[in-house]
Coordinates of C-alpha atoms in Angstrom, one line a residue:
M1 CA 48.8 67.2 -42.1
E2 CA 49.0 66.9 -38.2
D3 CA 52.0 64.0 -37.9
N4 CA 50.5 61.2 -35.5
K5 CA 47.1 62.3 -35.5
T6 CA 45.0 59.9 -33.5
I7 CA 42.0 58.9 -34.2
E8 CA 39.5 57.2 -31.9
L9 CA 35.8 55.7 -32.3
R10 CA 33.6 53.6 -30.9
E11 CA 32.7 49.9 -31.8
Y12 CA 30.4 49.8 -34.9
E13 CA 31.0 53.6 -35.3
S14 CA 31.6 55.3 -38.1
L15 CA 33.5 58.5 -38.5
S16 CA 34.7 61.0 -41.6
Y17 CA 37.8 62.8 -42.1
D18 CA 39.1 65.2 -44.7
Q19 CA 41.6 63.5 -47.1
K20 CA 44.3 66.5 -46.8
N21 CA 44.2 65.9 -42.9
I22 CA 44.8 61.7 -43.3
L23 CA 47.7 60.7 -44.9
M24 CA 48.0 56.8 -46.3
V25 CA 50.9 56.0 -47.5
P26 CA 52.0 52.2 -49.6
E27 CA 53.2 50.9 -46.4
D28 CA 50.6 51.5 -44.9
Q29 CA 48.5 48.8 -47.4
V30 CA 49.7 45.1 -45.7
L31 CA 48.2 46.6 -42.3
L32 CA 45.3 47.9 -44.1
E33 CA 44.3 44.3 -45.4
E34 CA 44.9 42.8 -42.5
L35 CA 42.7 45.3 -40.5
E36 CA 39.9 44.6 -43.1
N37 CA 40.8 40.9 -43.5
K38 CA 39.7 40.1 -40.0
K39 CA 37.4 42.4 -39.6
F40 CA 38.4 44.5 -37.1
L41 CA 38.3 48.1 -39.1
T42 CA 37.6 49.2 -42.3
I43 CA 39.1 52.3 -43.7
R44 CA 37.6 53.5 -47.4
S45 CA 38.8 56.6 -49.7
N46 CA 36.0 58.6 -50.5
D47 CA 37.4 60.6 -53.8
R48 CA 33.8 62.0 -54.7
L49 CA 33.5 63.7 -51.1
K50 CA 37.2 63.5 -50.7
K51 CA 36.7 62.0 -47.3
I52 CA 38.4 59.4 -45.6
E53 CA 36.1 57.0 -43.7
F54 CA 36.2 54.7 -40.6
K55 CA 34.3 52.4 -39.6
A56 CA 35.1 49.5 -36.4
E57 CA 33.6 46.6 -36.0
S58 CA 33.3 44.7 -32.4
K59 CA 36.7 44.9 -31.8
I60 CA 38.4 47.0 -29.8
G61 CA 41.6 47.8 -29.5
V62 CA 44.4 49.9 -31.3
A63 CA 45.9 50.2 -35.2
Q64 CA 49.4 52.1 -36.2
F65 CA 50.0 53.4 -39.5
T66 CA 52.9 55.3 -40.4
N67 CA 51.4 59.1 -40.0
F68 CA 48.3 58.5 -37.8
S69 CA 46.9 55.9 -35.0
V70 CA 43.5 54.8 -34.6
I71 CA 42.0 53.2 -31.3
I72 CA 38.6 52.1 -31.0
N73 CA 36.8 52.1 -27.3
P74 CA 34.0 50.1 -26.0
K75 CA 30.8 51.0 -26.7
F76 CA 28.8 49.0 -24.1
T77 CA 30.4 49.1 -20.5
N78 CA 32.3 52.0 -18.9
I79 CA 36.1 51.6 -19.9
Q80 CA 36.8 51.7 -16.2
N81 CA 34.7 48.3 -16.2
L82 CA 36.3 46.8 -18.8
V83 CA 39.9 45.6 -17.4
K84 CA 37.2 43.8 -14.3
L85 CA 34.9 42.3 -17.1
I86 CA 37.9 40.6 -19.1
N87 CA 39.2 39.3 -15.8
Y88 CA 35.8 37.9 -15.0
A89 CA 34.9 36.2 -18.5
W90 CA 39.0 35.3 -18.6
N91 CA 38.8 34.8 -22.4
V92 CA 40.7 37.3 -23.4
E93 CA 41.7 37.0 -27.2
V94 CA 44.5 39.8 -28.2
D95 CA 45.3 39.4 -31.7
L96 CA 48.6 41.3 -32.1
I97 CA 49.4 42.3 -35.3
P98 CA 53.1 42.5 -36.0
E99 CA 55.9 45.1 -37.1
S100 CA 54.0 48.2 -36.0
E101 CA 54.1 50.3 -33.1
I102 CA 51.8 53.1 -31.9
K103 CA 51.9 55.9 -29.5
F104 CA 49.2 56.7 -28.0
K105 CA 47.8 58.7 -25.1
N106 CA 45.6 57.4 -22.6
K107 CA 45.4 58.9 -19.2
N108 CA 43.4 55.9 -17.6
N109 CA 46.1 53.6 -19.1
M110 CA 42.8 50.9 -19.7
L111 CA 44.9 49.4 -23.1
V112 CA 47.6 48.9 -21.1
E113 CA 45.8 47.0 -17.9
I114 CA 44.5 45.1 -20.5
I115 CA 48.1 44.0 -22.1
I116 CA 48.5 43.0 -18.1
S117 CA 45.6 40.6 -17.6
S118 CA 46.2 39.1 -21.2
F119 CA 49.7 38.5 -19.9
L120 CA 48.2 36.9 -16.7
H121 CA 45.4 34.7 -17.9
H122 CA 48.4 33.3 -21.2
C123 CA 50.9 32.9 -17.8
K124 CA 48.1 31.1 -15.8
N125 CA 47.3 28.7 -19.0
L126 CA 51.2 28.2 -20.0
I127 CA 51.3 26.6 -16.0
M128 CA 48.6 25.0 -16.2
Q129 CA 49.6 22.8 -19.2
G130 CA 53.1 22.5 -18.4
L131 CA 56.1 24.9 -18.7
Y132 CA 58.5 24.1 -21.3
K133 CA 61.7 22.4 -20.4
S134 CA 64.7 22.0 -22.3
Y135 CA 68.4 20.5 -22.2
V136 CA 71.2 22.8 -20.6
S137 CA 74.7 21.9 -20.7
H138 CA 76.6 21.9 -17.5
Q139 CA 80.1 21.4 -16.7
D140 CA 81.2 20.1 -13.1
T141 CA 84.9 19.0 -12.9
S142 CA 83.8 17.0 -9.3
M143 CA 81.5 14.5 -10.4
P144 CA 81.4 11.5 -8.1
C145 CA 81.0 9.8 -11.3
L146 CA 80.8 9.5 -15.1
R147 CA 78.2 11.6 -16.8
G148 CA 78.0 12.8 -20.4
K149 CA 81.3 13.2 -21.8
L150 CA 84.8 13.6 -20.0
L151 CA 86.3 16.9 -20.2
L152 CA 90.1 15.7 -21.2
V153 CA 92.1 18.7 -19.7
Q154 CA 90.3 19.0 -17.0
Q155 CA 90.4 15.3 -15.9
L156 CA 93.8 15.5 -16.8
Q157 CA 94.5 18.2 -14.3
N158 CA 92.1 16.6 -11.5
D159 CA 94.9 13.1 -12.2
V160 CA 98.1 15.6 -11.5
R161 CA 96.0 16.7 -8.2
L162 CA 95.2 13.1 -7.0
N163 CA 91.5 14.4 -7.4
A164 CA 89.3 11.0 -7.6
K165 CA 86.9 12.7 -9.5
F166 CA 84.9 12.9 -12.9
A167 CA 85.4 16.4 -15.2
C168 CA 82.5 15.9 -17.2
E169 CA 80.5 18.1 -19.4
Y170 CA 76.5 16.8 -19.7
D171 CA 73.2 18.1 -20.6
E172 CA 70.1 17.8 -18.2
L173 CA 66.3 18.9 -18.8
E174 CA 65.6 21.7 -17.1
Y175 CA 63.2 24.6 -16.9
D176 CA 65.3 27.4 -16.6
N177 CA 65.5 28.1 -20.3
L178 CA 64.7 30.9 -22.5
E179 CA 61.7 31.2 -22.7
N180 CA 60.9 31.2 -18.8
Q181 CA 63.2 33.7 -18.2
I182 CA 61.3 35.9 -20.2
L183 CA 58.3 34.8 -18.6
L184 CA 59.4 35.5 -15.3
Y185 CA 61.3 38.7 -16.3
C186 CA 57.4 40.4 -17.6
L187 CA 55.6 39.0 -14.4
Y188 CA 58.5 41.3 -12.4
R189 CA 57.3 44.0 -14.7
C190 CA 53.7 43.7 -14.8
R191 CA 53.5 43.7 -11.3
D192 CA 54.7 47.0 -11.1
L193 CA 53.0 48.0 -13.7
T194 CA 49.6 47.1 -12.8
K195 CA 47.4 49.5 -10.5
F196 CA 45.2 46.5 -9.2
D197 CA 46.5 45.0 -6.0
S198 CA 44.6 42.0 -6.6
K199 CA 47.0 41.4 -9.6
K200 CA 50.2 42.3 -8.1
N201 CA 49.3 39.7 -5.4
E202 CA 48.3 37.2 -8.5
F203 CA 51.8 38.2 -9.9
N204 CA 54.0 37.8 -6.8
S205 CA 52.5 34.2 -6.5
M206 CA 53.0 33.0 -9.8
I207 CA 57.0 34.8 -9.3
Q208 CA 57.3 32.9 -6.4
Q209 CA 56.4 29.5 -8.5
M210 CA 58.7 30.5 -11.0
E211 CA 61.6 31.3 -8.8
Q212 CA 62.3 28.1 -7.7
F213 CA 63.6 26.5 -11.1
V214 CA 63.9 30.0 -13.0
E215 CA 66.6 32.3 -13.0
Y216 CA 66.1 35.6 -12.9
K217 CA 67.8 37.6 -15.6
T218 CA 67.0 41.1 -17.2
I219 CA 65.3 40.6 -20.7
S220 CA 66.0 43.1 -24.1
M221 CA 64.4 42.4 -27.5
E222 CA 67.7 41.0 -28.2
H223 CA 67.3 38.2 -26.3
F224 CA 63.7 36.9 -29.0
K225 CA 66.6 36.9 -31.5
Q226 CA 67.4 34.1 -30.1
L227 CA 64.4 31.8 -29.9
N228 CA 63.6 28.8 -32.4
Y229 CA 60.0 27.9 -31.8
T230 CA 59.6 24.2 -32.7
R231 CA 56.7 22.2 -31.8
L232 CA 57.7 21.7 -28.4
N233 CA 57.3 25.2 -27.2
Q234 CA 55.2 26.8 -30.0
Y235 CA 52.7 27.5 -27.6
Y236 CA 54.9 30.1 -26.2
E237 CA 54.8 31.8 -28.8
K238 CA 51.7 34.0 -28.4
T239 CA 52.4 35.1 -24.8
H240 CA 55.9 35.9 -26.0
G241 CA 54.3 38.4 -28.4
L242 CA 52.9 40.0 -25.5
C243 CA 56.4 40.1 -23.5
K244 CA 57.5 41.9 -26.7
I245 CA 55.1 44.5 -26.1
I246 CA 55.7 44.7 -22.1
I247 CA 59.9 44.8 -23.0
Q248 CA 59.3 47.8 -25.6
N249 CA 57.4 49.6 -23.2
M250 CA 59.6 49.5 -20.8
G251 CA 62.6 50.0 -22.8
I252 CA 61.0 53.4 -24.3
S253 CA 59.3 55.4 -21.5
D254 CA 57.8 55.0 -18.0
F255 CA 54.2 54.1 -18.6
Y256 CA 52.7 56.0 -15.7
K257 CA 55.0 59.0 -16.1
P258 CA 54.7 60.4 -19.3
E259 CA 50.9 60.5 -20.7
T260 CA 52.1 58.4 -23.8
S261 CA 53.4 54.9 -24.5
F262 CA 54.2 52.8 -27.1
V263 CA 52.9 49.7 -27.7
N264 CA 52.2 47.2 -30.7
S265 CA 48.8 47.4 -32.5
F266 CA 46.4 44.4 -30.5
F267 CA 42.6 44.1 -30.8
I268 CA 40.7 42.0 -28.7
D269 CA 37.6 40.4 -30.0
M270 CA 34.4 41.3 -27.5
N271 CA 32.0 39.2 -29.3
R272 CA 34.0 36.5 -27.2
I273 CA 34.3 38.5 -23.9
F274 CA 30.4 39.3 -23.6
E275 CA 29.6 35.4 -24.2
K276 CA 31.3 34.4 -22.0
F277 CA 30.8 36.7 -19.2
F278 CA 27.1 36.0 -19.8
F279 CA 27.1 32.4 -19.2
K280 CA 29.8 32.5 -16.6
L281 CA 27.2 34.9 -14.9
V282 CA 24.5 32.1 -15.2
N283 CA 26.2 29.8 -14.1
E284 CA 27.5 31.1 -11.4
Y285 CA 24.3 33.1 -10.2
Y286 CA 20.9 31.7 -11.8
G287 CA 20.8 28.4 -10.2
L288 CA 20.4 25.8 -13.2
V289 CA 23.2 24.1 -15.5
C290 CA 24.1 26.1 -18.1
E291 CA 26.3 25.0 -21.2
K292 CA 27.1 25.3 -24.2
P293 CA 26.8 22.4 -26.1
K294 CA 28.4 20.2 -28.8
S295 CA 27.7 21.3 -32.6
S296 CA 25.9 19.4 -34.3
I297 CA 24.6 19.2 -38.0
S298 CA 21.4 20.5 -38.9
W299 CA 21.2 20.4 -42.8
K300 CA 22.9 17.9 -45.5
S301 CA 22.5 18.8 -48.8
T302 CA 22.2 16.0 -51.4
L303 CA 26.1 16.9 -52.6
N304 CA 26.7 16.4 -49.3
E305 CA 27.6 19.7 -48.2
K306 CA 26.3 19.9 -43.8
K307 CA 25.6 23.4 -42.0
S308 CA 26.0 22.8 -38.3
N309 CA 24.0 23.9 -35.4
E310 CA 26.2 26.0 -32.5
P311 CA 23.9 27.9 -30.3
D312 CA 26.0 30.0 -27.6
G313 CA 24.6 28.2 -24.6
F314 CA 21.6 25.8 -23.5
I315 CA 20.4 26.1 -19.6
Y316 CA 19.0 22.6 -18.8
E317 CA 16.2 21.4 -16.5
K318 CA 16.8 20.4 -13.0
N319 CA 17.5 17.0 -14.0
G320 CA 21.2 18.3 -16.3
V321 CA 19.4 16.5 -19.3
D322 CA 16.3 18.5 -21.3
V323 CA 17.2 21.7 -22.6
K324 CA 14.7 24.3 -20.7
Y325 CA 16.3 27.7 -22.9
I326 CA 17.9 28.1 -26.1
L327 CA 20.0 31.0 -25.5
D328 CA 22.6 33.3 -28.7
T329 CA 24.7 35.7 -27.1
K330 CA 24.7 38.6 -29.5
Y331 CA 27.2 41.6 -28.9
K332 CA 26.1 44.1 -31.6
D333 CA 24.1 47.1 -31.6
S334 CA 20.3 46.6 -31.8
V335 CA 19.0 50.3 -31.1
K336 CA 18.5 51.9 -34.1
D337 CA 19.2 56.3 -33.9
D338 CA 15.2 56.5 -33.5
G339 CA 15.4 54.2 -30.3
T340 CA 13.8 51.5 -32.0
N341 CA 15.3 47.9 -32.1
N342 CA 17.2 47.2 -35.2
I343 CA 17.0 43.4 -34.5
K344 CA 18.6 41.7 -37.9
R345 CA 16.6 39.0 -39.4
E346 CA 19.6 36.6 -39.7
D347 CA 19.7 36.8 -35.8
L348 CA 16.2 36.0 -35.8
R349 CA 16.5 32.9 -38.4
Q350 CA 19.8 31.7 -36.7
M351 CA 17.7 31.2 -33.8
L352 CA 14.7 29.5 -35.3
D353 CA 17.6 27.1 -36.4
Y354 CA 18.7 26.7 -33.4
M355 CA 14.4 26.1 -32.0
S356 CA 13.2 23.7 -34.4
H357 CA 16.3 21.6 -34.5
Q358 CA 15.9 21.1 -30.6
G359 CA 12.1 20.7 -30.7
K360 CA 11.5 24.2 -28.6
N361 CA 8.8 26.9 -29.2
E362 CA 11.1 30.2 -27.2
G363 CA 14.3 31.1 -27.5
Y364 CA 16.6 34.1 -26.3
L365 CA 18.8 36.4 -28.2
I366 CA 20.8 38.6 -25.5
Y367 CA 22.0 42.0 -26.2
P368 CA 24.3 44.5 -24.3
K369 CA 21.9 47.2 -23.4
T370 CA 22.0 50.5 -24.1
S371 CA 20.3 53.3 -22.7
K372 CA 17.5 53.1 -25.3
S373 CA 16.9 49.2 -25.3
I374 CA 13.5 47.7 -24.6
P375 CA 12.7 44.2 -24.2
D376 CA 10.8 42.5 -27.1
E377 CA 9.3 39.5 -28.3
Y378 CA 9.0 38.3 -31.6
R379 CA 6.3 35.6 -32.2
A380 CA 6.3 33.4 -36.2
E381 CA 3.2 33.8 -37.8
N382 CA 0.9 30.6 -38.1
R383 CA 3.4 28.7 -36.0
D384 CA 4.0 28.4 -32.7
Y385 CA 7.9 30.3 -32.3
T386 CA 8.6 33.0 -29.7
I387 CA 11.9 34.8 -29.8
K388 CA 12.5 36.6 -26.9
I389 CA 14.7 39.8 -27.3
R390 CA 16.6 40.3 -24.0
F391 CA 19.4 42.9 -23.0
I392 CA 22.0 43.2 -19.9
D393 CA 23.3 46.3 -18.6
I394 CA 27.3 45.0 -18.2
D395 CA 28.4 48.1 -15.8
T396 CA 25.7 47.2 -13.6
A397 CA 26.5 43.8 -13.8
M398 CA 30.5 44.2 -13.2
D399 CA 28.9 46.8 -10.2
L400 CA 27.4 43.8 -8.6
I401 CA 30.0 41.0 -9.4
Y402 CA 32.2 43.5 -7.4
Q403 CA 29.8 44.2 -4.3
K404 CA 31.9 42.5 -1.3
D405 CA 28.2 41.6 0.8
D406 CA 28.0 37.9 -1.0
E407 CA 24.3 38.3 0.2
I408 CA 23.5 41.4 -1.7
R409 CA 25.7 40.3 -4.5
E410 CA 23.8 36.6 -5.0
K411 CA 20.3 38.3 -4.7
R412 CA 20.5 41.0 -6.9
I413 CA 22.2 39.2 -9.7
L414 CA 19.9 36.5 -9.1
E415 CA 17.4 39.3 -10.4
L416 CA 18.8 40.8 -13.0
L417 CA 19.3 37.1 -14.7
Q418 CA 15.4 36.4 -13.7
K419 CA 14.3 39.8 -15.7
I420 CA 16.3 39.0 -18.6
I421 CA 15.3 35.1 -18.6
D422 CA 12.4 34.9 -17.7

């Protein structure tokens, strides 16, 4: 078997390999179960055919096993647009799988840019939430008044020198702690790593803010062993997980000189990205308010079991109160190999429930567009219900979003949305 074999597949894709070429060992079982439980990746051994079968879901990312690695690439967007899509959506959900490392080849380093984008997003959230302060001990032999506890030896020396000052040790609540020093160090590293000038500028801005009250220090993996997460600093833990990835990369190899890099296993939920992307686009360019409604109870059993109704979004009339359209995004492959639509029955039933609950007779299911996608409509027999199947081309939308001419951008995106929501 070839060591460190890399298996690449796209979202929702299935691939099979000869068992002799894929060696699974007992140490892989924990990672295998975690991937399957989270519906990231399913790996099955077919002993009858002597095959190992891989089936990807709607998450992109990387998983490292003992003797091979698996990379899941996006299906519905050009990989060059992937980082732009994530930046625009601003809902980066990186799921880190600890205790595993991967060495993978990626000439464009787009997965690295995803990690950098995620780290930038998490840092922004931390600053908005409020950076963590902790007590830091200080010693000062020339205090004008007594503060904290008296340092007896140093105070005696002051007395001998007729120095009318106090020698004290005291604690002060400060931002300059290890938690924030890790962030500052990684901000510098990411600024140097990213190929995007816009990101470099954002990192520079955050560095300038933090340097006012946090000292720059070189951080290694050993520093993470000093951290103890409590209810006060727990909200840093996921961001520090990304910091570990960045520091491990810096410690093992340069991202751009060799063609290989080491990163932890991680996955990004493209369902969330697609939903955020589409509704942000509608809000910015369609001209009507679009919001995710609050969850409401649509079914209740005699045993008091309750079923919630949670559509992705409503587009409201100009009065901002009445619902005009019900929309639900479905980040999945909706086209069969023969080119016909493959809309799942459960998707239609779900939308029908939303429509009934709101007293509307029309709803939209929005899917990513492929070369074979054809808009369609499902009309209920003997009932006045219509479910419209619509598609959005992610790459076209991203090109328009980054169109420099404001007038052209707004006009073209509005036209694109009006073809979808008619």
